[in-house]
PDB file of C-alpha atoms in Angstrom:
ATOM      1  CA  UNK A 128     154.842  75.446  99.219  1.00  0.00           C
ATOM      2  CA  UNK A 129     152.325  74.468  96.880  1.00  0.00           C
ATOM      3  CA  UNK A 130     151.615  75.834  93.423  1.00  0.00           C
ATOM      4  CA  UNK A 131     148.052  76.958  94.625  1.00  0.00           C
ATOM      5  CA  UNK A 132     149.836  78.443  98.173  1.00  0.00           C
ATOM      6  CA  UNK A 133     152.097  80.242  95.653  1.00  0.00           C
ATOM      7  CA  UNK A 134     149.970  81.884  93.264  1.00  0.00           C
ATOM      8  CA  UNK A 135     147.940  82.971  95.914  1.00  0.00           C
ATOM      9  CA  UNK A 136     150.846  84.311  97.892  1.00  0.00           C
ATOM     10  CA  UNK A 137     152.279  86.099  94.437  1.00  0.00           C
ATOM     11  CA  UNK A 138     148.302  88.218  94.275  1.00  0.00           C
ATOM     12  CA  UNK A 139     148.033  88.412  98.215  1.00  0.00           C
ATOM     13  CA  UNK A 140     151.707  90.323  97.666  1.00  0.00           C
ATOM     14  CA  UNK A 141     150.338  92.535  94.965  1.00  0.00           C
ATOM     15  CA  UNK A 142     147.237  93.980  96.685  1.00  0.00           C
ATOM     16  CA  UNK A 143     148.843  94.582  99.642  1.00  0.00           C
ATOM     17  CA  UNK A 144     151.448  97.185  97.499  1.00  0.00           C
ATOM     18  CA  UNK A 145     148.942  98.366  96.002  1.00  0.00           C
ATOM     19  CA  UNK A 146     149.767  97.117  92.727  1.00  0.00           C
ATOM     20  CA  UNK A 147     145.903  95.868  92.357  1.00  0.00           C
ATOM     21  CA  UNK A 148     143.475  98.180  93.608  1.00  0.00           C
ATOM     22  CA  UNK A 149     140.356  98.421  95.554  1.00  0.00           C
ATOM     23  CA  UNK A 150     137.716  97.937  93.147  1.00  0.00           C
ATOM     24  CA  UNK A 151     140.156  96.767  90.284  1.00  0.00           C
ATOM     25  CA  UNK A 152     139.146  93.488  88.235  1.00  0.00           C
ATOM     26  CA  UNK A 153     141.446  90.908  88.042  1.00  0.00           C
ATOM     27  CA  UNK A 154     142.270  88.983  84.834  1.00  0.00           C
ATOM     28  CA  UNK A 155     140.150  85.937  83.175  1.00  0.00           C
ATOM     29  CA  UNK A 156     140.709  82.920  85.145  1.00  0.00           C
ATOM     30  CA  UNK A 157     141.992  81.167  82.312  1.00  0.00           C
ATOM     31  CA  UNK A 158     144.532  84.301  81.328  1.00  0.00           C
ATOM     32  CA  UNK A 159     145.771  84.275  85.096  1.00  0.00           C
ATOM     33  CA  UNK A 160     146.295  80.410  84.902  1.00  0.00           C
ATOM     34  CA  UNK A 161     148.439  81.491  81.801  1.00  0.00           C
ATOM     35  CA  UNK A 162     150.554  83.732  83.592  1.00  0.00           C
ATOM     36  CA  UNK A 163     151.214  81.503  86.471  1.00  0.00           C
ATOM     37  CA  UNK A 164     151.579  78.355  84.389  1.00  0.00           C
ATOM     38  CA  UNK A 165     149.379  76.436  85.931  1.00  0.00           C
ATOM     39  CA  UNK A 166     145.962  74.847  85.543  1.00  0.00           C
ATOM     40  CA  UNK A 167     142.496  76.757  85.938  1.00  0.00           C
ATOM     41  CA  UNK A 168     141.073  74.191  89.037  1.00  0.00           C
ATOM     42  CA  UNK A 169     144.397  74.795  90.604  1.00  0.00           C
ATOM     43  CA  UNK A 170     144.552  78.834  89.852  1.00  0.00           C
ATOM     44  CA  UNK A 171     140.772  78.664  91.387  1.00  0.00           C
ATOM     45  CA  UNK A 172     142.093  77.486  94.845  1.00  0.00           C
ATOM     46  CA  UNK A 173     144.444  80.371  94.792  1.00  0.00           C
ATOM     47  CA  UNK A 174     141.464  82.280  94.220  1.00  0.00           C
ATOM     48  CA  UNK A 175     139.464  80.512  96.894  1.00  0.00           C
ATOM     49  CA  UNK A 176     142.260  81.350  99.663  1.00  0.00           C
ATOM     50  CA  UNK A 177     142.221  85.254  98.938  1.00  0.00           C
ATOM     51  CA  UNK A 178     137.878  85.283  99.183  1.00  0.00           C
ATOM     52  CA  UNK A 179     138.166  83.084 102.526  1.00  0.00           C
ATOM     53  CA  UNK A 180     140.763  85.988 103.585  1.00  0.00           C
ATOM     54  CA  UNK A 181     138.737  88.680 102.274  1.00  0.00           C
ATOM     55  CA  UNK A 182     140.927  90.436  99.919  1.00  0.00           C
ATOM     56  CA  UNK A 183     138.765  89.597  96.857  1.00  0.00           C
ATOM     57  CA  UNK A 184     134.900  88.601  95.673  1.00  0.00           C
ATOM     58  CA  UNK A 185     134.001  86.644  92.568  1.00  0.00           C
ATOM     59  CA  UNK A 186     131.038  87.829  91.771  1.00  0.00           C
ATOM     60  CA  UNK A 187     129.206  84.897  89.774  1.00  0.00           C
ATOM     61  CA  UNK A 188     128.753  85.514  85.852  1.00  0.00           C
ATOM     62  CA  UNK A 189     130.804  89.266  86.345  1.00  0.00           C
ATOM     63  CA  UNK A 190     134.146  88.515  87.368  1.00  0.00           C
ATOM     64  CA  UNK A 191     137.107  88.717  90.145  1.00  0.00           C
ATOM     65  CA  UNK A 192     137.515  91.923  91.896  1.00  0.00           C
ATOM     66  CA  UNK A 193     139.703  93.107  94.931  1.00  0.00           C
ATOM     67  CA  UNK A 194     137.712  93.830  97.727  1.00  0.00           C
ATOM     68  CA  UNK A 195     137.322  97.328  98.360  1.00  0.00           C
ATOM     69  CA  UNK A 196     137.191  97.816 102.566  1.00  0.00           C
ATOM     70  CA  UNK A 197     134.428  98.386 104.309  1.00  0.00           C
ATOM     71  CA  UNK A 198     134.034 101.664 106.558  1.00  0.00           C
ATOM     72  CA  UNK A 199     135.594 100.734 109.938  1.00  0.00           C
ATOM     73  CA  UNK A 200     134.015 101.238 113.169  1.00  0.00           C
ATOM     74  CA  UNK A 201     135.483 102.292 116.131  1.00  0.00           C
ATOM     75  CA  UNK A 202     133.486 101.695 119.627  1.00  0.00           C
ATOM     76  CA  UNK A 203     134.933 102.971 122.680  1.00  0.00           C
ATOM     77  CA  UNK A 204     133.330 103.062 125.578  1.00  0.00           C
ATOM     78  CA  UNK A 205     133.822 106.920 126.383  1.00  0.00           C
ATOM     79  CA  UNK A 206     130.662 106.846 123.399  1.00  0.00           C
ATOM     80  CA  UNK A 207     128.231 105.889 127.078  1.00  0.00           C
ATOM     81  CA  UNK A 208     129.515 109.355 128.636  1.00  0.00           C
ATOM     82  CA  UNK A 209     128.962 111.163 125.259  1.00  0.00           C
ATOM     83  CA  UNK A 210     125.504 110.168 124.928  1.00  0.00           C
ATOM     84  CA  UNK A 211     124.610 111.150 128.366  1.00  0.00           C
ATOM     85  CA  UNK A 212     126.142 114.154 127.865  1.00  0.00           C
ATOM     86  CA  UNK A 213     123.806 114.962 124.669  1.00  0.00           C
ATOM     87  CA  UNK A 214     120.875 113.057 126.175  1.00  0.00           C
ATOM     88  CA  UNK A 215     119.076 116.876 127.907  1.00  0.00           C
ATOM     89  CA  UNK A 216     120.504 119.423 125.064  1.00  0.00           C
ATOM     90  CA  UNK A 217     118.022 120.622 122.415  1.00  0.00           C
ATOM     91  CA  UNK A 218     116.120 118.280 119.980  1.00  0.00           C
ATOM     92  CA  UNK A 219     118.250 120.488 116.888  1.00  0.00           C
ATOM     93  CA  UNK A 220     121.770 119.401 118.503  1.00  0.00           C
ATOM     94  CA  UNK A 221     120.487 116.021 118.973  1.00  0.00           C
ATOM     95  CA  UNK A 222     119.551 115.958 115.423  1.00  0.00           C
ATOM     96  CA  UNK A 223     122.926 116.785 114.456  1.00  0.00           C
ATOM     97  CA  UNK A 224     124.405 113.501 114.659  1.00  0.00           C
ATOM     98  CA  UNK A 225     124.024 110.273 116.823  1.00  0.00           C
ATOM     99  CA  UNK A 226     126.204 107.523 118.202  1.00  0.00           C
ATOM    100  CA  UNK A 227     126.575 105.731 114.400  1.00  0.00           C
ATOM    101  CA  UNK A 228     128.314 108.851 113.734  1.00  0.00           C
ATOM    102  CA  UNK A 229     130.477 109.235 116.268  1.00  0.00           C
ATOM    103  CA  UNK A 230     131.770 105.509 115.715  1.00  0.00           C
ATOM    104  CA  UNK A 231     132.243 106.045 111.792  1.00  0.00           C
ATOM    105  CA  UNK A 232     133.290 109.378 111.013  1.00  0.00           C
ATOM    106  CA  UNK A 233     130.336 109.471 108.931  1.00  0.00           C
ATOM    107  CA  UNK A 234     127.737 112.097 108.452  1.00  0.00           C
ATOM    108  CA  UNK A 235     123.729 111.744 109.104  1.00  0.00           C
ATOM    109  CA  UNK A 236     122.890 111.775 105.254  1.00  0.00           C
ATOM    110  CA  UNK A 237     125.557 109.095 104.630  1.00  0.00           C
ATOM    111  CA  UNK A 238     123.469 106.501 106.874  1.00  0.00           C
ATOM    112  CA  UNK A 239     120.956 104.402 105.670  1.00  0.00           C
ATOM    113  CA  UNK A 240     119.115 103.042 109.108  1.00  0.00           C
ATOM    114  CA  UNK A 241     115.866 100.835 109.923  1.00  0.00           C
ATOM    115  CA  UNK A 242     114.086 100.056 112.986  1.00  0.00           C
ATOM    116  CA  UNK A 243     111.932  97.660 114.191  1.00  0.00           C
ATOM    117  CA  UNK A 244     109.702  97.459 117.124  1.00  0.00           C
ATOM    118  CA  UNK A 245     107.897  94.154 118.528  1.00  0.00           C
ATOM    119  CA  UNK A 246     106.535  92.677 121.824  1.00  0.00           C
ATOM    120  CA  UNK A 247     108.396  90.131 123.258  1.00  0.00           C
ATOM    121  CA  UNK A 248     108.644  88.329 126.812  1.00  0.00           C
ATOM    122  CA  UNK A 249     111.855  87.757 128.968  1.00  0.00           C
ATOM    123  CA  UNK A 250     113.358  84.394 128.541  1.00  0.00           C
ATOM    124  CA  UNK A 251     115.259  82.800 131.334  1.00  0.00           C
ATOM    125  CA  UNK A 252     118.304  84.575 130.641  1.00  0.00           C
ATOM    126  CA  UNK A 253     116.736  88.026 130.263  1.00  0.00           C
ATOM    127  CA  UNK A 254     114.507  88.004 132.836  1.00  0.00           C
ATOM    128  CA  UNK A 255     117.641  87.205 135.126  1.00  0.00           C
ATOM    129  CA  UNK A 256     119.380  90.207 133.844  1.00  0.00           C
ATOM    130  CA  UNK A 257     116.535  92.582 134.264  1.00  0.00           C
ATOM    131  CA  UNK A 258     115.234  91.258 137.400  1.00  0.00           C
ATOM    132  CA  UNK A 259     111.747  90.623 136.135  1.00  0.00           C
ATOM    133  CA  UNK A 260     109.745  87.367 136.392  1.00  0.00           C
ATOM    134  CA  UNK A 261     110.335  85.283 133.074  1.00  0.00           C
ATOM    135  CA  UNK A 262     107.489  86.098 130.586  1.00  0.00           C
ATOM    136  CA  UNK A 263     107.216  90.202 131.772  1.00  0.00           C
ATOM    137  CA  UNK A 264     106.257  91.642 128.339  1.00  0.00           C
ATOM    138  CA  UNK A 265     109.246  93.479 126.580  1.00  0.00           C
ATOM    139  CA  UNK A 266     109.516  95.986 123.470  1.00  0.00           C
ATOM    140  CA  UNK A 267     112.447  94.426 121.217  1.00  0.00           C
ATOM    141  CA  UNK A 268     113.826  97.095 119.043  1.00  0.00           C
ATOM    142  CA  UNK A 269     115.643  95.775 116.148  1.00  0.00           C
ATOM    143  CA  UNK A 270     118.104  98.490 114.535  1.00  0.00           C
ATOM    144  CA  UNK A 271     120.128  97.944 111.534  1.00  0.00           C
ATOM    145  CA  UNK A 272     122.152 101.095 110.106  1.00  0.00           C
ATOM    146  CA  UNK A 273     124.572 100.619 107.296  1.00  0.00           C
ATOM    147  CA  UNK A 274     126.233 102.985 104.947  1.00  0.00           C
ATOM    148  CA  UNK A 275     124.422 104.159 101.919  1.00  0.00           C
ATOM    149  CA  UNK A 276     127.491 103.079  99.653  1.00  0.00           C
ATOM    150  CA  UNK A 277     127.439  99.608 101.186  1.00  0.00           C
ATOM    151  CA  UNK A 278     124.436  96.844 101.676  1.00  0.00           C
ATOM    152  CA  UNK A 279     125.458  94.907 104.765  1.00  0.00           C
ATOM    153  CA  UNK A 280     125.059  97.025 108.150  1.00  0.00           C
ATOM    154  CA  UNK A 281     127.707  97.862 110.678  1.00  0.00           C
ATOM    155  CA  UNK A 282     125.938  95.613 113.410  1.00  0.00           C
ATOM    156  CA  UNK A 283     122.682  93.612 114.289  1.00  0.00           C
ATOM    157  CA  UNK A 284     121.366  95.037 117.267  1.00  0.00           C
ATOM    158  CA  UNK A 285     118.716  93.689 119.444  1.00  0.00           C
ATOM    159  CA  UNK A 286     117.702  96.187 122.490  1.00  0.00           C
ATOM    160  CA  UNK A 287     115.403  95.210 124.904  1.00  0.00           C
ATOM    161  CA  UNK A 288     113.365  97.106 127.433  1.00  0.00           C
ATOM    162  CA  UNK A 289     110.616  96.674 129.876  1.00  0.00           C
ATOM    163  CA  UNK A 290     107.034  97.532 128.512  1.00  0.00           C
ATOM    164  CA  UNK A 291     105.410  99.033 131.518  1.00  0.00           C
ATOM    165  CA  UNK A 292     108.596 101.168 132.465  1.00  0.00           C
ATOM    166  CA  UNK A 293     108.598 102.934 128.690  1.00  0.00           C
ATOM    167  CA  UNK A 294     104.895 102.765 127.927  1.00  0.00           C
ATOM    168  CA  UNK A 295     105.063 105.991 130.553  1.00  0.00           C
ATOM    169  CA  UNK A 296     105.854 107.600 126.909  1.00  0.00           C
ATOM    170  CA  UNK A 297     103.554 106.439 123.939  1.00  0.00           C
ATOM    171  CA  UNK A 298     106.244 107.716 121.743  1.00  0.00           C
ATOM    172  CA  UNK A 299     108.691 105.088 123.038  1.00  0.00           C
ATOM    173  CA  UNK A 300     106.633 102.307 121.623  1.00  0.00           C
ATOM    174  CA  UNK A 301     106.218 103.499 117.976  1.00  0.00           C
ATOM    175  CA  UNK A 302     109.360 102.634 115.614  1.00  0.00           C
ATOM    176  CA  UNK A 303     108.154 105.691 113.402  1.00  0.00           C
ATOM    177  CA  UNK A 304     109.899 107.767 115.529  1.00  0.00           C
ATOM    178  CA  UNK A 305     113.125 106.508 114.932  1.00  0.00           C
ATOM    179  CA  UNK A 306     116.407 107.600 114.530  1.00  0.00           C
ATOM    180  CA  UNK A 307     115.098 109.230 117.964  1.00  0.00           C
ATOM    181  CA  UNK A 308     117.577 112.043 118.339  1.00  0.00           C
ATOM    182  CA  UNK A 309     119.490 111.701 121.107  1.00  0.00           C
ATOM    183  CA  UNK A 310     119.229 107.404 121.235  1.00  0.00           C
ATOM    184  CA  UNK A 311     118.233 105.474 123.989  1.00  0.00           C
ATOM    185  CA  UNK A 312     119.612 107.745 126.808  1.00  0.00           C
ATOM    186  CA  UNK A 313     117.444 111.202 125.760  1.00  0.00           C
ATOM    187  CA  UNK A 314     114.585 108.215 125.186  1.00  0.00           C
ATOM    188  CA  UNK A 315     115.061 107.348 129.016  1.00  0.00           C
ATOM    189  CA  UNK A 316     115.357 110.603 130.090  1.00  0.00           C
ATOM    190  CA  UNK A 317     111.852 111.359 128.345  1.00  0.00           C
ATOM    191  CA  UNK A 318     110.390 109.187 131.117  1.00  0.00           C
ATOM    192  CA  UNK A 319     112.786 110.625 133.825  1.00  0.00           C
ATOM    193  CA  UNK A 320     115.375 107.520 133.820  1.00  0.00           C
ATOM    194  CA  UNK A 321     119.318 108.575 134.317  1.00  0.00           C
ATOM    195  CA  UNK A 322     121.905 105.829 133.248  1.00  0.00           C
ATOM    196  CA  UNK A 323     124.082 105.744 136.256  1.00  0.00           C
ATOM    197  CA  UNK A 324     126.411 102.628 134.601  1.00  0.00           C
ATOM    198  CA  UNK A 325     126.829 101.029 131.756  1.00  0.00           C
ATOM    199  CA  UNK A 326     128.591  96.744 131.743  1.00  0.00           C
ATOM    200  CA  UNK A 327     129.668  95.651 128.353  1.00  0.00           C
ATOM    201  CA  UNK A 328     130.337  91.829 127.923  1.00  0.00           C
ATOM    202  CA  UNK A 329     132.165  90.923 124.777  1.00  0.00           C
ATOM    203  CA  UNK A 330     132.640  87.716 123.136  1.00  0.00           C
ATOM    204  CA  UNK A 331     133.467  86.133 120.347  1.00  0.00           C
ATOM    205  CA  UNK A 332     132.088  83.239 117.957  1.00  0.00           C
ATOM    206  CA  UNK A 333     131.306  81.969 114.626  1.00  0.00           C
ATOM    207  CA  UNK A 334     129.037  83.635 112.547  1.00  0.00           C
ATOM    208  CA  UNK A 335     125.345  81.623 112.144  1.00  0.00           C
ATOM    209  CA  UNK A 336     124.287  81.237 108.695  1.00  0.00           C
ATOM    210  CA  UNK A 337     121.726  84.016 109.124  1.00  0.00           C
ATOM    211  CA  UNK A 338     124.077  86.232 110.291  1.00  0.00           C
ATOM    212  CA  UNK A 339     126.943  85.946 107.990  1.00  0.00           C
ATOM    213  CA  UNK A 340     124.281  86.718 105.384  1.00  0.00           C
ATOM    214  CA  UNK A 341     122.743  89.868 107.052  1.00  0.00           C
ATOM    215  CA  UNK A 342     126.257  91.198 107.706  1.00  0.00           C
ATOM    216  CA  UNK A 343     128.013  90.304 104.286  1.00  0.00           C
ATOM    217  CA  UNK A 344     130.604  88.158 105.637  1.00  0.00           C
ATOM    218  CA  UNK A 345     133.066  86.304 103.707  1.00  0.00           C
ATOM    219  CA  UNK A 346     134.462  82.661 105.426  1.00  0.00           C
ATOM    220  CA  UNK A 347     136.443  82.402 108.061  1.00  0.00           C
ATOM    221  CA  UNK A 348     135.555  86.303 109.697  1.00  0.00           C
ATOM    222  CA  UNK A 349     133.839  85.947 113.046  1.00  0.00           C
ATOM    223  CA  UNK A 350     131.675  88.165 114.483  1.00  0.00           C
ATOM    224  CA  UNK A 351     131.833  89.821 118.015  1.00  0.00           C
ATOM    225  CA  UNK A 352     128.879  89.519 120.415  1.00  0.00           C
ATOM    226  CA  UNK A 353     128.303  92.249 122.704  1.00  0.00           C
ATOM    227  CA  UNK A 354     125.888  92.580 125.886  1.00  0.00           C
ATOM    228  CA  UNK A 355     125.253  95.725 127.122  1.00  0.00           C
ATOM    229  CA  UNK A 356     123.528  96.164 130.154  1.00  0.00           C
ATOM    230  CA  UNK A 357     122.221  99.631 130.916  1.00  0.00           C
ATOM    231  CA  UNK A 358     121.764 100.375 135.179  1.00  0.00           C
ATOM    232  CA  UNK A 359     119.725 103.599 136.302  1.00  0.00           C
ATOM    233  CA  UNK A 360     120.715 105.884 139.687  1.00  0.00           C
ATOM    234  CA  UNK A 361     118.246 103.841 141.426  1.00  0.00           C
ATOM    235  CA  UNK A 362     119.953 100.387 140.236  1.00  0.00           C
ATOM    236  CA  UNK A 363     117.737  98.850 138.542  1.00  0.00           C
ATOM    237  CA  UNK A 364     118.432  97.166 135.245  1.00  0.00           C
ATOM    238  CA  UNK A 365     116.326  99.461 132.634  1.00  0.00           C
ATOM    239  CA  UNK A 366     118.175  97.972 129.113  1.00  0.00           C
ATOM    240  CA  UNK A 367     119.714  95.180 127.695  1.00  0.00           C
ATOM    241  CA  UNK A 368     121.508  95.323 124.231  1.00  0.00           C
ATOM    242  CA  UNK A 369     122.806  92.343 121.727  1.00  0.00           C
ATOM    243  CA  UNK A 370     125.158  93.405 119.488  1.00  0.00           C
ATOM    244  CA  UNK A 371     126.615  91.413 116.548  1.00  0.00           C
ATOM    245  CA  UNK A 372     129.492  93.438 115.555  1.00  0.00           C
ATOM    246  CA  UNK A 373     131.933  92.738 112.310  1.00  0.00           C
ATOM    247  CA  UNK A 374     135.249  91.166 113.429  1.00  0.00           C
ATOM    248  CA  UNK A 375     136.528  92.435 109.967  1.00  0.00           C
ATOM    249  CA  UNK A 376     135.764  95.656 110.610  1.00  0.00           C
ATOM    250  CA  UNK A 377     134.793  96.697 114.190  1.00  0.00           C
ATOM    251  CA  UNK A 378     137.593  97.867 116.503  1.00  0.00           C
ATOM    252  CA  UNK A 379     136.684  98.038 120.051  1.00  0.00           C
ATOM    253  CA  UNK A 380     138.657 100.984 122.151  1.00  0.00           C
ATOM    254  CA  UNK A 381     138.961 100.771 125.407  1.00  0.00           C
ATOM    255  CA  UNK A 382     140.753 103.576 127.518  1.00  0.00           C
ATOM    256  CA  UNK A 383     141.181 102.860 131.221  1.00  0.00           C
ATOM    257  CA  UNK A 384     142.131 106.191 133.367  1.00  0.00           C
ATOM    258  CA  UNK A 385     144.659 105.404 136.363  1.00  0.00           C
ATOM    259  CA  UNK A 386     144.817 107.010 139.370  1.00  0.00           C
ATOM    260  CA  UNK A 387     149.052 108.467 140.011  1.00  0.00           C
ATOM    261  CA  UNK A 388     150.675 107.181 142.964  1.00  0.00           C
TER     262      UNK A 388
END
């Protein structure tokens, strides 16, 4: 093993017992290259292994620190069933909490979350999904909701739906009246739409540039893409979702009932 693989191994060993804490500082370079007896260029690949696997920053002109974790999400896909459930109950329980929520743990006042709204017009690929010609006008909502002790968001989401079907309700087309209690499902029902099944495809990739940026990403953690594409009673495809979920921090739960012999 080499001297690099070892010091790094050594402080890998040490924050995983706890001996460094989240948060803590580590020593000087120069004071660490000391203790391992080595030099500083090859103490600074030790260091470089622990960023790629996200157990420390270096924060430029500050220091070394070990990484504190981010909130973990949990998405299972009973969350569908729970929103339709809350999507005809009062606007005050709707206001009580929302799907971010349920998938953190956290409370409404811990959330920091943005929306964006903005015309757009179906590709190739979403116009297949949705069944429209390519170029029917579409409202993209852009939603980013992160947690007011961290800056990087749980997930980039980009939701699509079809302009004439939600411009039934003026409100649907106006971001200032997001968070919408309730989500997408009470926004639906506002214009008398019922979910009747929901397909999640999942993959996963490399982050882009862009989005290991946006999502605070260190090297080497990939994201997971999801598509999910939202049917009503009368099967017809009313919204498509991209979602570029954490792979460092996003566990997806899925929970399959069988039927007993």
């Amino acid at each position: 093993m080499a001297k690099y693989e070892q010091i790094a191994d050594a402080l890998r060993q040490s924050i995983r017992a706890g001996q460094l804490g989240p948060g803590e500082r580590l020593p000087a370079e120069d004071k660490l290259a000391a203790r391992y007896r080595t030099s500083v260029p090859t103490l600074q690949r030790a260091l470089s292994e622990l960023v790629a696997e996200g157990l420390i920053d270096r924060r430029h002109g500050v220091g070394t620190f070990v990484r504190t974790p981010r909130r973990r999400v949990e998405r299972s896909n009973e969350r569908h069933q729970w929103e339709k459930d809350r999507a005809r109950r009062s606007r005050a329980e709707r206001l009580r909490t929302g799907s971010t929520e349920h998938d953190t743990g956290l409370e409404v006042g811990d959330l920091a979350f943005h929306a964006e709204y903005r015309d757009a017009k179906a590709d190739e690929d979403l116009a297949s999904v949705f069944g429209v010609p390519v170029g029917t006008r579409l409202l993209e909502r852009i939603y980013r909701t992160n947690c007011r002790e961290e800056d990087a968001p749980f997930a980039l989401v980009h939701s699509y739906l079809v302009h004439d079907v939600v411009a039934a309700n003026p409100d649907l087309l106006d971001a200032a009246h997001e968070p919408w209690p309730g989500g997408t499902q009470n926004q639906l029902y506002t214009i008398g739409v019922e979910l009747d099944r929901i397909e999640e495809r999942i993959t996963a990739r490399p982050p882009t540039v862009e989005e290991a940026e946006a999502l605070g990403l260190k090297k080497g953690v990939s994201v997971i893409v999801l598509r999910k594409i939202c049917t009503d009673v009368g099967d017809r495809v009313v919204e498509v979702s991209d979602v570029t979920l954490c792979g460092d921090r996003t566990e997806l739960v899925f929970t399959t009932p069988l039927k007993r012999w």
